Coordinates of N, CA, C and O in Angstrom, one line a residue:
M1 N 14.9 -14.7 -18.9 CA 15.7 -15.2 -17.7 C 15.4 -14.2 -16.5 O 15.6 -13.0 -16.7
V2 N 15.1 -14.7 -15.4 CA 14.9 -13.8 -14.2 C 16.2 -13.5 -13.5 O 17.0 -14.4 -13.2
R3 N 16.4 -12.2 -13.3 CA 17.7 -11.8 -12.6 C 17.4 -11.7 -11.1 O 17.0 -10.7 -10.6
R4 N 17.6 -12.8 -10.5 CA 17.3 -12.9 -9.0 C 18.2 -11.9 -8.2 O 17.7 -11.5 -7.2
D5 N 19.4 -11.6 -8.7 CA 20.2 -10.7 -8.0 C 19.6 -9.3 -8.0 O 19.6 -8.6 -7.0
L6 N 19.0 -8.9 -9.1 CA 18.3 -7.6 -9.2 C 17.0 -7.6 -8.4 O 16.7 -6.6 -7.7
I7 N 16.3 -8.7 -8.3 CA 15.1 -8.8 -7.5 C 15.5 -8.6 -6.0 O 14.9 -7.9 -5.3
A8 N 16.6 -9.3 -5.6 CA 17.0 -9.2 -4.2 C 17.5 -7.8 -3.9 O 17.2 -7.3 -2.8
R9 N 18.2 -7.2 -4.8 CA 18.7 -5.8 -4.6 C 17.5 -4.8 -4.5 O 17.4 -4.0 -3.6
S10 N 16.5 -5.0 -5.3 CA 15.3 -4.2 -5.3 C 14.6 -4.4 -3.9 O 14.1 -3.4 -3.3
A11 N 14.5 -5.6 -3.5 CA 13.8 -5.9 -2.2 C 14.5 -5.2 -1.1 O 13.9 -4.6 -0.2
R12 N 15.9 -5.2 -1.1 CA 16.7 -4.6 0.0 C 16.5 -3.1 -0.1 O 16.3 -2.4 1.0
T13 N 16.4 -2.5 -1.3 CA 16.2 -1.1 -1.4 C 14.8 -0.7 -0.9 O 14.7 0.3 -0.1
R14 N 13.8 -1.4 -1.2 CA 12.5 -1.1 -0.7 C 12.4 -1.2 0.8 O 11.8 -0.4 1.5
K15 N 13.1 -2.2 1.3 CA 13.1 -2.4 2.8 C 13.8 -1.2 3.5 O 13.3 -0.7 4.5
A16 N 14.8 -0.7 2.8 CA 15.5 0.5 3.4 C 14.6 1.7 3.4 O 14.6 2.5 4.3
I17 N 13.8 1.9 2.3 CA 12.9 3.0 2.2 C 11.8 2.8 3.3 O 11.5 3.8 4.0
E18 N 11.3 1.6 3.4 CA 10.2 1.4 4.4 C 10.8 1.7 5.8 O 10.1 2.2 6.7
K19 N 12.0 1.2 6.1 CA 12.6 1.4 7.4 C 12.7 2.9 7.7 O 12.3 3.4 8.8
V20 N 13.2 3.7 6.8 CA 13.3 5.2 7.0 C 11.9 5.8 7.3 O 11.8 6.6 8.2
L21 N 10.9 5.3 6.5 CA 9.5 5.9 6.7 C 9.0 5.4 8.0 O 8.2 6.1 8.7
A22 N 9.2 4.2 8.4 CA 8.7 3.6 9.7 C 9.3 4.3 10.9 O 8.6 4.6 11.9
I23 N 10.6 4.7 10.8 CA 11.2 5.3 11.9 C 10.8 6.8 12.0 O 10.6 7.3 13.1
S24 N 10.4 7.4 10.9 CA 10.0 8.8 10.9 C 8.6 8.9 11.6 O 7.7 8.0 11.4
R25 N 8.5 9.8 12.4 CA 7.2 10.0 13.1 C 6.2 10.8 12.3 O 5.1 11.1 12.7
R26 N 6.6 11.2 11.1 CA 5.8 12.0 10.2 C 6.1 11.5 8.8 O 6.9 10.7 8.6
G27 N 5.3 12.0 7.9 CA 5.6 11.7 6.5 C 6.9 12.4 6.0 O 7.4 13.2 6.7
M28 N 7.4 11.9 4.9 CA 8.7 12.4 4.4 C 8.5 12.8 2.9 O 7.7 12.1 2.2
T29 N 9.2 13.8 2.5 CA 9.2 14.1 1.0 C 10.2 13.2 0.3 O 11.0 12.5 0.9
L30 N 10.1 13.2 -1.0 CA 11.0 12.3 -1.8 C 12.4 12.7 -1.5 O 13.3 11.8 -1.3
S31 N 12.8 13.9 -1.5 CA 14.2 14.3 -1.3 C 14.7 13.9 0.1 O 15.8 13.5 0.3
E32 N 13.8 14.0 1.1 CA 14.2 13.6 2.5 C 14.5 12.1 2.5 O 15.4 11.6 3.2
I33 N 13.6 11.3 1.8 CA 13.8 9.8 1.8 C 15.1 9.5 1.1 O 15.9 8.7 1.5
A34 N 15.4 10.2 -0.1 CA 16.6 10.0 -0.8 C 17.8 10.3 0.0 O 18.8 9.6 0.0
E35 N 17.8 11.4 0.7 CA 18.9 11.8 1.6 C 19.1 10.8 2.7 O 20.2 10.4 3.0
A36 N 18.0 10.3 3.3 CA 18.2 9.4 4.5 C 18.7 8.0 4.0 O 19.4 7.3 4.8
T37 N 18.3 7.6 2.8 CA 18.7 6.3 2.3 C 20.0 6.4 1.5 O 20.6 5.3 1.1
R38 N 20.4 7.6 1.2 CA 21.6 7.8 0.3 C 21.5 7.2 -1.1 O 22.4 6.6 -1.6
L39 N 20.2 7.3 -1.6 CA 19.9 6.8 -2.9 C 19.5 7.9 -3.8 O 19.0 9.0 -3.3
P40 N 19.7 7.8 -5.1 CA 19.2 8.9 -6.1 C 17.7 9.0 -6.0 O 17.0 8.0 -5.8
T41 N 17.2 10.2 -6.1 CA 15.8 10.4 -6.1 C 15.0 9.6 -7.1 O 13.9 9.2 -6.9
T42 N 15.6 9.4 -8.3 CA 14.9 8.6 -9.3 C 14.7 7.2 -8.9 O 13.7 6.6 -9.1
T43 N 15.7 6.7 -8.2 CA 15.6 5.3 -7.7 C 14.6 5.2 -6.6 O 13.7 4.3 -6.6
V44 N 14.6 6.2 -5.7 CA 13.6 6.2 -4.6 C 12.2 6.3 -5.2 O 11.3 5.6 -4.7
K45 N 12.0 7.2 -6.1 CA 10.7 7.4 -6.7 C 10.2 6.1 -7.3 O 9.0 5.8 -7.1
R46 N 11.0 5.4 -8.1 CA 10.6 4.2 -8.7 C 10.2 3.2 -7.7 O 9.2 2.5 -7.8
H47 N 11.0 3.0 -6.6 CA 10.6 2.1 -5.5 C 9.4 2.5 -4.7 O 8.6 1.7 -4.3
L48 N 9.2 3.8 -4.5 CA 8.0 4.3 -3.8 C 6.8 4.0 -4.6 O 5.8 3.6 -4.1
E49 N 6.9 4.1 -6.0 CA 5.7 3.8 -6.8 C 5.3 2.3 -6.6 O 4.2 2.0 -6.5
R50 N 6.3 1.4 -6.5 CA 6.1 0.0 -6.3 C 5.5 -0.2 -4.9 O 4.5 -1.0 -4.7
L51 N 6.1 0.5 -3.9 CA 5.5 0.3 -2.5 C 4.1 0.8 -2.4 O 3.3 0.3 -1.6
I52 N 3.8 1.9 -3.1 CA 2.4 2.4 -3.1 C 1.5 1.4 -3.8 O 0.4 1.1 -3.2
S53 N 1.9 0.8 -4.9 CA 1.1 -0.1 -5.6 C 0.7 -1.4 -4.8 O -0.3 -2.0 -5.0
I54 N 1.6 -1.8 -3.8 CA 1.4 -3.0 -3.0 C 0.8 -2.6 -1.6 O 0.7 -3.5 -0.8
G55 N 0.6 -1.3 -1.4 CA -0.1 -0.9 -0.2 C 0.8 -0.7 1.0 O 0.4 -0.5 2.1
R56 N 2.1 -0.7 0.8 CA 3.1 -0.5 1.9 C 3.3 1.0 2.2 O 3.7 1.3 3.4
V57 N 3.1 1.9 1.3 CA 3.3 3.3 1.4 C 2.1 4.0 0.8 O 1.5 3.5 -0.2
H58 N 1.7 5.1 1.4 CA 0.7 5.9 0.8 C 1.1 7.4 0.7 O 2.1 7.8 1.4
V59 N 0.5 8.1 -0.1 CA 0.9 9.5 -0.4 C -0.2 10.4 0.0 O -1.4 10.2 -0.1
E60 N 0.2 11.6 0.6 CA -0.7 12.7 0.9 C -0.1 13.9 0.3 O 1.1 14.1 0.2
Y61 N -1.0 14.9 0.0 CA -0.6 16.1 -0.6 C -0.9 17.2 0.4 O -2.1 17.4 0.8
H62 N 0.1 18.0 0.8 CA -0.1 19.0 1.8 C 0.5 20.3 1.3 O 1.8 20.4 1.1
R63 N -0.3 21.3 1.0 CA 0.1 22.6 0.6 C 1.2 22.6 -0.5 O 2.3 23.2 -0.3
G64 N 1.0 21.8 -1.5 CA 2.0 21.8 -2.6 C 3.1 20.8 -2.4 O 3.9 20.6 -3.3
S65 N 3.2 20.1 -1.2 CA 4.2 19.1 -1.0 C 3.6 17.7 -1.1 O 2.5 17.5 -0.6
T66 N 4.4 16.8 -1.6 CA 4.0 15.4 -1.6 C 4.7 14.7 -0.5 O 5.9 14.7 -0.4
M67 N 3.9 14.1 0.4 CA 4.4 13.4 1.6 C 4.1 11.9 1.5 O 3.0 11.5 1.1
Y68 N 5.1 11.1 1.8 CA 5.0 9.7 1.8 C 5.0 9.2 3.2 O 5.7 9.6 4.1
Y69 N 4.1 8.2 3.4 CA 3.9 7.6 4.8 C 3.9 6.1 4.7 O 3.4 5.5 3.7
W70 N 4.5 5.5 5.7 CA 4.6 4.0 5.7 C 3.3 3.5 6.3 O 2.8 4.0 7.3
N71 N 2.6 2.6 5.6 CA 1.4 2.0 6.1 C 1.7 0.9 7.2 O 1.1 0.9 8.2
G72 N 2.7 0.1 6.9 CA 3.0 -0.9 7.9 C 1.9 -1.6 8.6 O 0.9 -2.0 7.9
E73 N 1.9 -1.7 9.9 CA 0.9 -2.3 10.6 C 0.2 -1.3 11.5 O -0.3 -1.5 12.6
G74 N 0.1 -0.1 11.0 CA -0.4 1.1 11.8 C -1.9 1.0 12.0 O -2.6 0.2 11.6
E75 N -2.3 2.0 12.7 CA -3.8 2.1 13.1 C -4.7 2.5 11.9 O -5.9 2.4 12.0
Y76 N -4.1 2.8 10.8 CA -4.9 3.2 9.6 C -4.8 2.1 8.5 O -5.1 2.4 7.4
S77 N -4.3 1.0 8.9 CA -4.1 -0.1 7.9 C -4.4 -1.4 8.4 O -4.1 -1.7 9.6
E78 N -5.1 -2.3 7.6 CA -5.4 -3.6 8.0 C -5.1 -4.5 6.8 O -5.1 -4.1 5.7
R79 N -4.9 -5.8 7.1 CA -4.7 -6.8 6.0 C -5.6 -8.0 6.2 O -5.8 -8.4 7.4
V80 N -6.1 -8.5 5.1 CA -6.8 -9.8 5.2 C -6.0 -10.8 4.3 O -6.0 -10.6 3.1
K81 N -5.4 -11.7 4.9 CA -4.6 -12.7 4.2 C -5.5 -13.8 3.7 O -6.0 -14.6 4.5
L82 N -5.8 -13.8 2.4 CA -6.7 -14.8 1.9 C -6.0 -16.2 1.7 O -6.6 -17.2 1.8
S83 N -4.7 -16.1 1.4 CA -3.8 -17.3 1.3 C -2.4 -16.7 1.3 O -2.1 -15.5 1.4
D84 N -1.4 -17.6 1.2 CA 0.0 -17.2 1.2 C 0.3 -16.3 0.0 O 1.3 -15.6 0.0
N85 N -0.5 -16.4 -1.0 CA -0.2 -15.7 -2.3 C -1.3 -14.7 -2.6 O -1.3 -14.2 -3.8
H86 N -2.2 -14.4 -1.7 CA -3.3 -13.5 -2.0 C -3.7 -12.7 -0.8 O -4.0 -13.2 0.2
V87 N -3.6 -11.3 -0.9 CA -3.8 -10.5 0.3 C -4.7 -9.3 -0.1 O -4.6 -8.8 -1.3
L88 N -5.6 -8.9 0.8 CA -6.4 -7.7 0.6 C -5.8 -6.7 1.6 O -5.6 -7.0 2.8
Y89 N -5.5 -5.5 1.2 CA -5.0 -4.4 2.0 C -6.2 -3.5 2.2 O -6.8 -3.1 1.2
L90 N -6.5 -3.1 3.4 CA -7.5 -2.1 3.7 C -6.8 -1.0 4.4 O -6.2 -1.2 5.5
D91 N -7.0 0.2 3.9 CA -6.3 1.3 4.6 C -7.1 2.6 4.3 O -7.9 2.7 3.4
I92 N -6.9 3.5 5.3 CA -7.5 4.8 5.2 C -6.5 5.8 4.5 O -5.3 5.8 4.9
M93 N -7.0 6.5 3.5 CA -6.2 7.4 2.8 C -6.9 8.7 2.6 O -8.1 8.8 2.9
I94 N -6.2 9.7 2.1 CA -6.8 11.0 1.9 C -6.7 11.3 0.4 O -5.6 11.2 -0.2
N95 N -7.8 11.7 -0.2 CA -7.7 12.1 -1.6 C -7.1 13.4 -1.8 O -6.9 14.2 -0.8
P96 N -6.8 13.8 -3.1 CA -6.2 15.1 -3.3 C -7.0 16.3 -2.8 O -6.5 17.4 -2.6
W97 N -8.3 16.1 -2.5 CA -9.1 17.2 -2.0 C -9.2 17.2 -0.5 O -10.0 17.9 0.1
G98 N -8.4 16.4 0.1 CA -8.4 16.3 1.6 C -9.5 15.5 2.2 O -9.7 15.6 3.4
K99 N -10.2 14.7 1.5 CA -11.3 13.9 2.0 C -10.8 12.4 2.2 O -10.2 11.8 1.4
P100 N -11.2 11.9 3.4 CA -10.7 10.5 3.7 C -11.6 9.5 2.9 O -12.7 9.7 2.6
F101 N -10.9 8.3 2.6 CA -11.7 7.2 2.0 C -11.0 5.9 2.4 O -9.8 6.0 2.9
I102 N -11.7 4.8 2.3 CA -11.1 3.5 2.5 C -10.7 2.9 1.2 O -11.6 2.9 0.3
R103 N -9.5 2.4 1.1 CA -9.1 1.7 -0.1 C -9.0 0.2 0.3 O -8.4 -0.2 1.3
V104 N -9.6 -0.6 -0.6 CA -9.5 -2.1 -0.5 C -8.8 -2.5 -1.7 O -9.2 -2.4 -2.8
K105 N -7.5 -2.9 -1.5 CA -6.7 -3.3 -2.6 C -6.3 -4.7 -2.6 O -5.9 -5.3 -1.5
E106 N -6.4 -5.4 -3.7 CA -6.1 -6.8 -3.9 C -4.7 -6.9 -4.5 O -4.4 -6.3 -5.5
S107 N -3.9 -7.8 -3.9 CA -2.5 -8.1 -4.4 C -2.3 -9.6 -4.4 O -2.8 -10.3 -3.5
K108 N -1.7 -10.1 -5.4 CA -1.3 -11.5 -5.6 C 0.2 -11.6 -5.8 O 0.8 -10.8 -6.4
R109 N 0.7 -12.7 -5.3 CA 2.1 -13.0 -5.5 C 2.4 -13.5 -6.9 O 1.8 -14.4 -7.5
N110 N 3.4 -12.8 -7.6 CA 3.8 -13.2 -8.9 C 4.6 -14.5 -8.8 O 5.6 -14.6 -8.0
P111 N 4.2 -15.6 -9.5 CA 4.9 -16.9 -9.3 C 6.4 -16.8 -9.8 O 7.2 -17.6 -9.3
V112 N 6.7 -15.9 -10.7 CA 8.1 -15.9 -11.2 C 9.0 -15.1 -10.3 O 10.1 -15.5 -9.9
T113 N 8.6 -13.9 -9.9 CA 9.4 -13.0 -9.1 C 9.2 -13.2 -7.6 O 10.1 -12.9 -6.8
G114 N 8.1 -13.8 -7.2 CA 7.8 -14.0 -5.8 C 7.3 -12.7 -5.1 O 7.0 -12.7 -3.9
E115 N 7.2 -11.6 -5.8 CA 6.7 -10.4 -5.2 C 5.2 -10.2 -5.4 O 4.7 -10.7 -6.4
F116 N 4.6 -9.5 -4.5 CA 3.2 -9.2 -4.6 C 3.0 -8.1 -5.6 O 3.7 -7.2 -5.7
E117 N 1.9 -8.3 -6.4 CA 1.6 -7.3 -7.5 C 0.2 -6.9 -7.3 O -0.7 -7.7 -6.9
D118 N -0.1 -5.6 -7.5 CA -1.4 -5.0 -7.4 C -2.3 -5.6 -8.4 O -2.0 -5.6 -9.6
V119 N -3.5 -6.1 -8.1 CA -4.5 -6.6 -9.0 C -5.5 -5.6 -9.3 O -5.9 -5.4 -10.4
G120 N -5.9 -4.8 -8.3 CA -6.9 -3.8 -8.4 C -7.3 -3.2 -7.1 O -6.9 -3.7 -6.0
A121 N -8.1 -2.2 -7.1 CA -8.5 -1.6 -5.8 C -9.9 -1.0 -6.0 O -10.4 -0.6 -7.1
V122 N -10.6 -0.9 -4.8 CA -11.9 -0.3 -4.7 C -11.7 0.9 -3.7 O -11.2 0.6 -2.6
L123 N -12.2 2.0 -4.1 CA -12.1 3.2 -3.2 C -13.5 3.5 -2.7 O -14.4 3.7 -3.5
I124 N -13.6 3.5 -1.3 CA -15.0 3.7 -0.7 C -15.0 5.1 0.0 O -14.3 5.2 1.0
D125 N -15.8 6.0 -0.5 CA -15.9 7.3 0.1 C -16.4 7.2 1.5 O -17.2 6.3 1.8
E126 N -16.0 8.1 2.3 CA -16.5 8.1 3.7 C -18.0 8.0 3.9 O -18.5 7.3 4.7
A127 N -18.7 8.7 3.0 CA -20.2 8.7 3.1 C -20.8 7.3 2.7 O -22.0 7.1 3.1
K128 N -20.1 6.5 2.1 CA -20.6 5.2 1.6 C -20.1 4.0 2.5 O -20.5 2.9 2.2
V129 N -19.2 4.2 3.5 CA -18.7 3.1 4.2 C -19.8 2.4 5.0 O -19.8 1.1 5.0
G130 N -20.7 3.1 5.6 CA -21.7 2.4 6.4 C -22.6 1.5 5.4 O -22.9 0.4 5.8
E131 N -22.9 2.0 4.3 CA -23.7 1.3 3.3 C -23.0 0.0 2.9 O -23.5 -1.1 2.8
F132 N -21.7 0.2 2.6 CA -20.8 -0.9 2.2 C -20.8 -2.0 3.3 O -21.0 -3.2 3.0
I133 N -20.6 -1.6 4.5 CA -20.5 -2.6 5.6 C -21.9 -3.3 5.7 O -21.9 -4.5 5.9
G134 N -23.0 -2.5 5.6 CA -24.3 -3.1 5.7 C -24.5 -4.2 4.6 O -25.1 -5.3 4.9
K135 N -24.1 -3.9 3.4 CA -24.3 -4.8 2.3 C -23.4 -6.1 2.5 O -23.9 -7.2 2.3
L136 N -22.2 -5.9 3.0 CA -21.4 -7.1 3.3 C -22.0 -8.0 4.4 O -22.0 -9.2 4.3
K137 N -22.5 -7.3 5.5 CA -23.2 -8.1 6.5 C -24.4 -8.9 6.0 O -24.6 -10.1 6.3
K138 N -25.2 -8.2 5.2 CA -26.3 -8.9 4.6 C -25.9 -10.1 3.7 O -26.5 -11.1 3.8
L139 N -24.9 -9.9 2.9 CA -24.4 -11.0 2.1 C -23.8 -12.1 2.9 O -24.0 -13.3 2.7
S140 N -23.0 -11.7 4.0 CA -22.4 -12.8 4.8 C -23.4 -13.7 5.5 O -23.1 -14.8 5.7
E141 N -24.5 -13.1 5.9 CA -25.6 -13.9 6.5 C -26.2 -14.9 5.5 O -26.7 -15.9 6.0
K142 N -26.0 -14.7 4.3 CA -26.6 -15.6 3.3 C -25.6 -16.6 2.7 O -25.9 -17.4 1.9
L143 N -24.3 -16.5 3.1 CA -23.3 -17.3 2.6 C -23.6 -18.8 2.7 O -23.4 -19.6 1.8
S144 N -24.0 -19.2 3.9 CA -24.3 -20.7 4.2 C -25.5 -21.2 3.3 O -25.6 -22.4 3.1
Q145 N -26.4 -20.3 2.9 CA -27.5 -20.7 2.1 C -27.1 -20.9 0.6 O -27.9 -21.5 -0.1
Y146 N -26.0 -20.3 0.2 CA -25.7 -20.3 -1.2 C -24.9 -21.6 -1.5 O -23.7 -21.7 -1.2
T147 N -25.5 -22.5 -2.2 CA -24.8 -23.8 -2.5 C -25.1 -24.2 -3.9 O -25.9 -23.7 -4.6

């Protein structure tokens, strides 16, 4: 049995976390988010993991600190809506060694809960972005020929 009340409460909690991160002009630590939302750190951590998995939040590591950032509709994030139930998230992130990469993450809506779930992701290193775009262009030109 699906507990719709728990699903709704979880959605409200995640929206509260996103709002705090969106208002912040910089990233926030776990304890800062917990303090701002007045939620236990364990609860915030669990919801951050979910928000990270669906591409709404990303993590960066700075001098031993873990910082969380809202992806939202910012300049480092794009979405490709394939259907109402299928989305590709494209965003720029930083790996633990401080190198940027593009993440292309696929999410699909769970028919039971109605929430988007991470299906998988491809990480494209900065040095390979041009090659990747070139291959996509080459294939896109051949789409109409493929029948």
